[in-house]
Short mmCIF file of C-alpha atoms and ligand atoms in Angstrom, two decimals:
data_model
loop_
_atom_site.label_atom_id
_atom_site.label_comp_id
_atom_site.label_asym_id
_atom_site.label_seq_id
_atom_site.Cartn_x
_atom_site.Cartn_y
_atom_site.Cartn_z
CA MET A 275 89.96 115.75 88.73
CA GLN A 276 93.30 116.79 89.89
CA THR A 277 96.43 115.28 87.63
CA VAL A 278 99.66 114.60 89.05
CA ASP A 279 102.88 113.46 87.39
CA VAL A 280 103.42 111.17 90.31
CA LEU A 281 101.67 109.61 93.09
CA VAL A 282 103.45 108.42 95.79
CA VAL A 283 101.71 105.96 98.05
CA GLY A 284 103.35 105.75 101.50
CA ALA A 285 105.02 108.40 103.25
CA GLY A 286 107.74 106.01 105.06
CA LEU A 287 111.23 106.79 104.48
CA ALA A 288 111.40 105.52 101.05
CA GLY A 289 108.42 107.34 100.08
CA LEU A 290 109.48 110.55 101.20
CA HIS A 291 112.73 110.76 99.97
CA THR A 292 111.37 109.41 96.58
CA ALA A 293 108.99 112.34 96.26
CA ARG A 294 111.63 114.87 97.49
CA LEU A 295 114.01 113.91 94.74
CA LEU A 296 111.05 114.00 92.13
CA ALA A 297 109.56 117.15 93.25
CA ARG A 298 113.20 118.34 92.89
CA ARG A 299 113.28 117.54 89.29
CA ASP A 300 110.45 119.91 88.80
CA LEU A 301 107.74 117.27 88.41
CA ASN A 302 104.16 117.46 90.21
CA VAL A 303 104.29 114.96 93.12
CA MET A 304 101.47 114.07 95.50
CA VAL A 305 102.28 111.90 98.46
CA VAL A 306 99.14 110.03 100.36
CA ASP A 307 99.77 108.22 103.45
CA ARG A 308 96.97 106.16 105.58
CA ARG A 309 98.63 107.46 108.93
CA ARG A 310 97.11 110.63 110.46
CA SER A 311 100.45 111.69 112.04
CA LEU A 312 104.00 110.47 110.89
CA ALA A 313 104.90 110.23 114.37
CA THR A 314 102.38 107.39 115.05
CA GLY A 315 102.36 104.13 113.56
CA VAL A 316 106.31 104.05 113.68
CA ARG A 317 107.52 100.43 112.51
CA THR A 318 111.26 100.63 112.89
CA THR A 319 113.95 100.83 115.77
CA GLY A 320 115.41 103.41 113.37
CA ILE A 321 119.25 102.29 113.76
CA PHE A 322 121.21 103.74 110.97
CA VAL A 323 124.39 102.07 110.06
CA ARG A 324 127.70 103.89 109.20
CA ARG A 325 127.58 103.80 105.30
CA THR A 326 123.99 105.42 105.50
CA LEU A 327 125.19 108.05 107.70
CA ASP A 328 128.59 108.56 105.52
CA ASP A 329 126.08 108.75 102.30
CA PHE A 330 122.99 110.78 103.22
CA ASP A 331 122.67 113.83 104.98
CA LEU A 332 120.67 113.17 108.14
CA PRO A 333 121.11 115.88 110.73
CA ASP A 334 122.94 115.14 113.71
CA HIS A 335 120.18 116.41 116.26
CA LEU A 336 118.03 113.51 115.08
CA LEU A 337 120.50 110.83 116.03
CA GLY A 338 121.67 109.39 119.24
CA PRO A 339 125.48 108.47 120.16
CA GLY A 340 127.50 106.39 118.29
CA VAL A 341 127.52 102.67 118.75
CA ARG A 342 130.86 101.23 118.53
CA ASP A 343 130.28 98.19 120.87
CA VAL A 344 128.34 94.77 119.83
CA LEU A 345 127.70 92.22 122.31
CA LEU A 346 126.69 89.03 120.63
CA TYR A 347 124.64 86.43 123.18
CA PRO A 348 124.11 82.70 123.12
CA PRO A 349 120.73 81.59 124.44
CA SER A 350 122.18 80.93 127.99
CA ARG A 351 123.30 84.51 127.79
CA ARG A 352 126.68 83.74 129.24
CA ALA A 353 130.22 85.24 128.39
CA PRO A 354 128.80 87.31 125.14
CA ILE A 355 131.07 87.93 122.37
CA ARG A 356 132.21 91.62 122.23
CA LEU A 357 133.10 93.33 118.90
CA THR A 358 134.25 96.60 118.90
CA SER A 359 134.87 99.00 116.10
CA ASP A 360 137.52 101.74 116.08
CA ARG A 361 134.66 103.75 114.36
CA ASP A 362 130.81 104.84 115.08
CA GLU A 363 128.94 101.96 113.30
CA TYR A 364 125.57 102.77 114.35
CA ARG A 365 123.19 105.53 115.51
CA VAL A 366 119.78 105.25 116.62
CA ALA A 367 117.52 107.95 115.24
CA ASP A 368 114.36 109.68 116.58
CA MET A 369 112.41 108.43 114.05
CA ALA A 370 109.18 110.96 114.36
CA ALA A 371 111.68 113.58 114.19
CA VAL A 372 113.65 111.87 110.86
CA TYR A 373 109.89 111.53 109.20
CA GLU A 374 108.91 115.18 109.90
CA HIS A 375 112.34 116.33 108.76
CA ALA A 376 111.90 114.06 105.41
CA ARG A 377 108.30 115.34 105.16
CA ARG A 378 109.92 119.32 105.28
CA LEU A 379 112.31 118.42 102.80
CA ALA A 380 109.65 116.83 100.53
CA GLU A 381 107.36 119.81 100.83
CA SER A 382 109.89 122.47 100.39
CA ALA A 383 110.91 120.79 97.15
CA GLY A 384 107.38 120.87 96.14
CA ALA A 385 105.59 117.86 96.89
CA ARG A 386 102.21 117.84 98.36
CA ILE A 387 101.54 115.36 101.17
CA LEU A 388 98.08 114.19 102.12
CA LEU A 389 97.88 112.00 105.36
CA GLY A 390 94.91 110.20 106.64
CA VAL A 391 94.50 109.38 103.04
CA ARG A 392 94.41 105.59 102.18
CA TYR A 393 95.35 104.31 98.61
CA VAL A 394 92.34 101.95 97.61
CA GLY A 395 93.00 100.92 93.97
CA ALA A 396 94.04 102.22 90.54
CA SER A 397 93.16 101.42 87.09
CA GLY A 398 93.92 103.26 83.74
CA GLY A 399 95.93 106.31 85.53
CA LEU A 400 92.58 106.63 87.89
CA VAL A 401 93.68 106.31 91.42
CA ARG A 402 90.90 106.17 94.19
CA PHE A 403 91.37 106.82 97.67
CA ALA A 404 89.58 106.70 101.05
CA GLY A 405 89.81 110.33 102.54
CA ALA A 406 90.12 112.31 99.48
CA GLU A 407 89.04 112.52 95.78
CA PRO A 408 90.23 110.36 92.76
CA VAL A 409 93.33 111.62 91.00
CA THR A 410 94.63 110.94 87.87
CA ALA A 411 98.44 109.88 88.00
CA ARG A 412 101.02 109.65 85.10
CA PHE A 413 102.75 107.42 87.52
CA VAL A 414 102.63 105.68 90.93
CA VAL A 415 105.31 104.97 93.08
CA GLY A 416 104.54 102.13 95.57
CA ALA A 417 106.08 102.97 98.66
CA ASP A 418 103.37 101.10 100.84
CA GLY A 419 105.43 99.08 102.86
CA ALA A 420 105.97 95.02 102.91
CA ARG A 421 102.76 94.26 102.09
CA SER A 422 102.35 96.50 99.11
CA ARG A 423 99.02 96.98 97.44
CA VAL A 424 100.16 99.05 94.88
CA ALA A 425 102.65 96.28 93.75
CA ARG A 426 99.79 93.90 93.54
CA ASP A 427 97.43 96.23 91.40
CA LEU A 428 100.28 96.90 89.28
CA GLY A 429 101.11 93.41 88.55
CA LEU A 430 104.55 93.61 89.93
CA ASP A 431 106.30 91.33 92.10
CA VAL A 432 105.22 91.06 95.74
CA ASN A 433 107.12 89.95 98.64
CA ARG A 434 106.36 86.48 100.31
CA ARG A 435 109.20 85.95 102.49
CA PHE A 436 108.82 87.73 105.91
CA LEU A 437 110.31 87.76 109.34
CA VAL A 438 107.88 89.63 112.00
CA GLY A 439 109.32 92.02 114.28
CA ALA A 440 108.08 93.57 117.45
CA GLU A 441 109.91 96.02 119.96
CA ILE A 442 108.88 98.37 123.20
CA VAL A 443 110.48 101.57 123.32
CA HIS A 444 110.88 103.52 126.38
CA PRO A 445 112.47 106.60 128.03
CA ILE A 446 115.55 105.86 130.33
CA ALA A 447 117.25 107.65 133.13
CA SER A 448 120.13 109.61 131.11
CA GLY A 449 123.66 108.53 131.98
CA THR A 450 122.65 105.00 132.97
CA THR A 451 123.86 103.06 129.91
CA SER A 452 126.89 103.15 127.89
CA PRO A 453 126.34 102.85 124.03
CA ALA A 454 126.14 99.28 122.89
CA PHE A 455 124.05 97.16 120.59
CA HIS A 456 123.27 93.67 122.22
CA CYS A 457 122.24 91.04 120.20
CA VAL A 458 121.03 87.81 121.50
CA LEU A 459 120.64 84.67 119.15
CA ASP A 460 118.11 82.44 121.12
CA PRO A 461 115.58 80.76 118.64
CA ARG A 462 113.39 80.30 121.78
CA VAL A 463 112.37 84.04 121.47
CA ALA A 464 113.63 84.99 117.90
CA PRO A 465 113.53 81.94 115.63
CA GLY A 466 115.91 82.58 112.50
CA TYR A 467 116.79 86.04 113.55
CA LEU A 468 117.84 88.15 116.97
CA GLY A 469 116.41 89.77 120.10
CA TRP A 470 117.85 93.06 120.72
CA VAL A 471 118.71 95.87 123.12
CA ILE A 472 120.00 99.42 122.16
CA ASP A 473 119.24 102.79 123.10
CA ASP A 474 119.79 106.43 121.76
CA GLY A 475 120.97 107.38 125.45
CA ARG A 476 117.60 108.44 125.92
CA HIS A 477 115.30 105.72 125.03
CA ALA A 478 115.78 101.88 124.99
CA HIS A 479 114.52 99.61 122.19
CA VAL A 480 114.20 95.99 123.35
CA GLY A 481 112.99 93.61 120.36
CA VAL A 482 112.72 90.50 118.98
CA ALA A 483 111.98 89.23 115.27
CA GLY A 484 111.81 85.74 113.83
CA TYR A 485 109.87 83.62 111.44
CA PRO A 486 106.21 83.94 112.24
CA ASP A 487 105.55 80.03 111.82
CA ALA A 488 108.04 79.12 114.66
CA MET A 489 106.61 81.67 116.97
CA ARG A 490 103.71 79.73 118.22
CA PRO A 491 103.31 81.50 121.79
CA GLY A 492 102.86 84.82 119.85
CA LEU A 493 104.97 87.70 118.87
CA ARG A 494 103.82 89.60 121.85
CA HIS A 495 104.43 87.13 124.41
CA LEU A 496 107.74 86.28 122.97
CA LEU A 497 108.81 89.97 123.11
CA GLU A 498 107.66 90.04 127.04
CA THR A 499 109.62 86.95 127.58
CA PHE A 500 112.83 88.56 126.22
CA ALA A 501 112.24 91.87 127.78
CA ALA A 502 111.90 90.48 131.06
CA ASP A 503 115.43 89.82 131.28
CA ALA A 504 116.99 91.17 128.32
CA PRO A 505 120.84 92.10 128.78
CA GLY A 506 121.48 95.86 128.80
CA ARG A 507 118.28 97.01 129.42
CA ALA A 508 117.73 100.00 131.38
CA ALA A 509 114.60 100.53 133.55
CA PRO A 510 111.87 102.46 131.79
CA ALA A 511 111.44 105.80 133.07
CA GLY A 512 108.41 106.66 131.32
CA PRO A 513 105.69 105.33 128.82
CA VAL A 514 106.16 102.26 126.74
CA GLU A 515 105.47 102.59 123.40
CA ARG A 516 105.33 99.42 121.13
CA ARG A 517 106.29 99.01 117.41
CA GLY A 518 106.58 96.26 114.67
CA GLY A 519 105.65 94.81 111.42
CA PRO A 520 106.50 92.61 109.02
CA ILE A 521 109.91 92.54 107.41
CA PRO A 522 110.50 91.22 103.81
CA VAL A 523 113.60 88.89 103.81
CA GLY A 524 113.25 87.03 100.44
CA GLY A 525 115.61 89.66 98.74
CA VAL A 526 114.64 92.61 96.23
CA LEU A 527 112.16 91.67 93.98
CA ARG A 528 112.62 90.80 90.17
CA ARG A 529 109.91 92.73 88.56
CA LEU A 530 109.63 96.39 90.28
CA ALA A 531 108.67 98.66 87.08
CA CYS A 532 106.47 98.93 84.47
CA PRO A 533 104.80 101.84 82.52
CA ALA A 534 102.00 102.64 85.06
CA GLY A 535 104.62 102.64 88.31
CA LEU A 536 107.30 101.22 90.10
CA LEU A 537 108.09 100.19 93.69
CA VAL A 538 110.68 101.22 96.52
CA GLY A 539 111.42 100.68 100.02
CA ASP A 540 110.02 97.48 101.68
CA ALA A 541 107.55 97.17 98.86
CA ALA A 542 110.50 96.45 96.49
CA GLY A 543 111.72 93.94 99.01
CA ALA A 544 114.58 96.39 99.28
CA VAL A 545 115.75 94.85 102.75
CA SER A 546 119.18 93.38 103.38
CA PRO A 547 118.17 89.91 103.91
CA LEU A 548 120.64 88.82 106.32
CA THR A 549 120.55 91.71 108.70
CA ALA A 550 116.94 92.81 107.99
CA GLY A 551 118.00 96.43 107.79
CA GLY A 552 115.65 98.36 105.43
CA LEU A 553 116.45 102.19 106.03
CA ASP A 554 119.66 102.27 103.97
CA PRO A 555 118.10 100.74 100.96
CA CYS A 556 115.08 103.05 101.07
CA LEU A 557 117.25 105.88 100.64
CA ARG A 558 119.74 104.17 97.95
CA MET A 559 117.29 102.91 95.92
CA SER A 560 114.99 106.11 95.74
CA GLU A 561 117.64 107.74 94.04
CA LEU A 562 117.82 105.12 91.24
CA ALA A 563 114.22 105.35 91.03
CA ALA A 564 113.63 108.86 91.04
CA THR A 565 116.17 108.86 88.10
CA VAL A 566 114.56 106.29 86.20
CA ILE A 567 110.92 108.01 86.61
CA THR A 568 112.21 111.42 85.69
CA GLY A 569 114.07 109.97 82.61
CA TYR A 570 110.95 107.88 81.62
CA LEU A 571 108.22 110.89 82.05
CA ARG A 572 110.52 113.04 80.12
CA THR A 573 111.18 111.00 77.35
CA GLY A 574 108.39 108.42 76.98
CA ASP A 575 110.82 105.52 76.57
CA GLN A 576 109.83 102.59 78.30
CA ARG A 577 113.59 101.08 77.93
CA VAL A 578 114.58 103.78 80.51
CA LEU A 579 112.36 101.57 83.24
CA SER A 580 114.62 98.43 82.42
CA ARG A 581 117.23 100.03 84.34
CA TYR A 582 115.24 99.58 87.57
CA ASP A 583 116.06 96.35 87.52
CA GLY A 584 115.45 93.81 90.63
CA GLY A 585 116.68 90.91 88.88
CA ALA A 586 120.30 92.64 88.61
CA LEU A 587 120.27 93.48 92.17
CA ARG A 588 119.30 90.37 93.36
CA SER A 589 122.33 88.74 91.75
CA ARG A 590 124.25 90.60 94.07
CA PHE A 591 122.50 89.07 97.00
CA ARG A 592 123.35 85.75 96.67
CA GLY A 593 125.89 85.28 99.58
CA ARG A 594 123.26 87.13 101.82
CA LEU A 595 120.57 85.04 100.86
CA LEU A 596 122.56 81.89 101.43
CA LEU A 597 123.82 83.43 105.00
CA ARG A 598 119.66 84.17 105.61
CA ARG A 599 118.94 80.39 105.23
CA ALA A 600 121.88 79.23 107.47
CA PHE A 601 120.67 81.74 109.83
CA ALA A 602 116.82 80.49 109.55
CA GLY A 603 118.00 77.01 110.08
CA ILE A 604 119.09 77.62 113.73
CA ARG A 605 116.14 76.28 115.29
CA SER A 606 117.40 74.83 118.73
CA PRO A 607 119.00 76.59 121.85
CA ALA A 608 121.79 74.10 121.23
CA ALA A 609 122.48 75.08 117.62
CA ALA A 610 122.49 78.48 118.51
CA GLU A 611 125.02 77.97 121.10
CA ALA A 612 127.20 76.08 118.61
CA ALA A 613 126.53 78.90 116.31
CA VAL A 614 128.29 81.61 118.70
CA SER A 615 130.57 79.14 119.76
CA ALA A 616 131.81 78.94 116.30
CA LEU A 617 132.02 82.58 116.16
CA ARG A 618 134.35 82.95 118.86
CA GLY A 619 137.39 81.81 117.24
CA ARG A 620 139.53 84.11 114.87
CA ALA A 621 137.65 83.15 111.72
CA GLY A 622 134.36 83.32 113.34
CA ARG A 623 135.01 86.92 114.70
CA ALA A 624 136.05 88.08 111.60
CA LEU A 625 132.76 87.07 109.74
CA ALA A 626 130.65 88.60 112.56
CA ALA A 627 132.64 91.94 112.23
CA LYS A 628 132.48 91.69 108.28
CA ILE A 629 128.77 91.03 108.88
CA LEU A 630 128.21 93.90 111.55
CA PHE A 631 130.52 96.46 110.58
CA GLY A 632 131.27 95.96 106.93
CA ASP A 633 129.49 97.83 104.11
CA GLY A 634 127.90 95.20 102.31
CA SER A 635 124.46 94.78 103.83
CA PHE A 636 123.04 96.35 100.58
CA PRO A 637 124.79 96.71 97.19
CA ASP A 638 125.36 100.35 95.72
CA VAL A 639 122.99 101.07 92.86
CA HIS A 640 124.21 103.58 90.42
CA PRO A 641 121.99 105.69 88.82
CA ARG A 642 124.55 107.29 86.38
CA SER A 643 123.51 106.51 82.72
CA ALA A 644 124.37 107.05 79.27
CA ASN A 645 121.06 108.53 78.61
CA PRO A 646 121.33 112.30 78.94
CA ALA A 647 117.68 112.54 80.11
CA ILE A 648 118.43 110.80 83.30
CA GLY A 649 121.30 112.60 84.88
CA HIS A 650 122.80 112.05 88.37
CA PRO A 651 120.38 112.02 91.38
CA GLY A 652 122.48 114.60 93.28
CA ARG A 653 121.75 117.14 90.47
C1 FAD B 940 110.26 95.99 114.34
C2 FAD B 940 111.31 96.36 113.36
C3 FAD B 940 112.55 96.91 113.62
C4 FAD B 940 113.37 97.51 112.36
N1 FAD B 940 114.63 98.05 112.66
C5 FAD B 940 115.04 98.57 111.56
C6 FAD B 940 116.53 99.17 111.89
O1 FAD B 940 116.81 99.50 112.97
N2 FAD B 940 117.20 99.55 110.68
C7 FAD B 940 117.06 99.44 109.68
O2 FAD B 940 117.73 99.62 108.46
N3 FAD B 940 115.61 98.70 109.42
C8 FAD B 940 114.93 98.32 110.52
N4 FAD B 940 113.64 97.75 110.08
C9 FAD B 940 113.41 97.39 108.63
C10 FAD B 940 112.98 99.07 108.01
O3 FAD B 940 112.00 99.69 109.38
C11 FAD B 940 112.13 99.04 106.65
O4 FAD B 940 112.79 98.41 106.07
C12 FAD B 940 111.59 100.64 106.50
O5 FAD B 940 111.46 101.15 107.41
C13 FAD B 940 110.92 100.31 105.39
O6 FAD B 940 110.53 101.88 104.87
P1 FAD B 940 109.41 102.15 103.57
O7 FAD B 940 109.35 103.63 103.48
O8 FAD B 940 109.77 101.34 102.81
O9 FAD B 940 108.08 101.31 104.44
P2 FAD B 940 106.90 101.86 105.78
O10 FAD B 940 107.96 102.54 106.56
O11 FAD B 940 106.42 100.59 106.05
O12 FAD B 940 106.07 103.11 105.15
C14 FAD B 940 104.97 102.48 104.34
C15 FAD B 940 104.10 103.47 104.48
O13 FAD B 940 102.91 103.21 103.53
C16 FAD B 940 101.86 103.56 104.50
N5 FAD B 940 100.91 102.87 103.62
C17 FAD B 940 100.51 101.47 103.54
N6 FAD B 940 99.53 100.87 102.92
C18 FAD B 940 98.99 102.03 102.45
C19 FAD B 940 97.40 102.66 101.68
N7 FAD B 940 97.13 101.43 101.23
N8 FAD B 940 97.21 103.64 101.17
C20 FAD B 940 98.11 104.81 102.22
N9 FAD B 940 99.32 104.75 102.55
C21 FAD B 940 99.43 103.28 103.17
C22 FAD B 940 102.10 103.24 105.58
O14 FAD B 940 101.04 103.74 106.51
C23 FAD B 940 103.53 103.57 105.80
O15 FAD B 940 103.49 104.80 106.38
C24 FAD B 940 112.84 97.15 111.09
C25 FAD B 940 111.63 96.70 110.78
C26 FAD B 940 110.71 96.12 111.85
C27 FAD B 940 109.65 95.33 111.68
#
């Protein structure tokens, strides 16, 4: 039977990035994903925010043009608020290509990646799969998304509060749009969140997300309703792809690590509760995770694991969790019209700009440590 230092379950952005960082530190790393191809089953729009683009090295050719304008619409769709930044705030990535790129980086660092392999369970270091022989793993990383099975098997915390989101993606004729992020606050189609339209110059993304209990007509129906006259949407110039999935918005989970494994990405609840952005935390928290895992496997010292502390990160989410609650409370079109009206004034625009253009959607995590066995992730 094969033995690996680290088994990473899930080849999303969090799993692939963590695997790369671990393999670079000379650990024997295996990644499994139930998807047969990383180009299928994509669950994200792929909007990367400025802070991520500044801090992490994503190749330019995988990203659409910079977006500086956000248009915020009330349910009536009349007189949207336009917020314009003097910098590029968002870029929409070709996610299939981003995953492929992350996979190549992980493989060239030495990680082995097996697709079409489903994690089934683990006990006493033995990990079982559908689609491959079992392996013995010294440590398991749960990068298996919002409804993590690894989290349950390790006895760690699990996500309990979710939005659900869905979008359609289709090619558009080039030159038919100017880069802008259209956000519609309309609880009839997106209760507790937004409807959105954004494009990368070649593909349009049109989506809705909200609380499942308030989406009685069904997510698909609400998406169709929204897409039928979504503002800023260019006509499809090719086949329509569908994406979607749960988005954990309860904040980073408290108990994220134990001697048998830890959680990263959506499995860790590492999503901004307010904006529902999870791509930045996939990269940011994986750096800390890799540092902690390496330190732990090299020293065997369980105290190292306590540095991967969701409780400490959670406390920095208080303001965002409060705003999420306020956002969730907007359940009628009249309340949404009033909320957008409140944002029209100077203070309201400043708050909206802070949320949309600020650097605070996910707190910084600092992997530095007094323990010389841990070191900095860049090394
Ligand atoms: C509709 C939608 C739009 C979004 N848009 C944005 C956005 O524009 N910007 C942003 O920042 N965030 C966005 N998010 C959130 C963001 O996409 C996620 O936070 C992020 O992709 C999570 O990455 P991950 O690697 O943790 O998990 P995932 O990308 O979900 O990867 C988990 C992987 O684990 C695999 N897996 C699961 N179970 C098993 C198993 N038993 N065995 C083997 N493999 C398994 C899955 O196949 C999957 O590949 C969006 C979310 C949704 C639903």
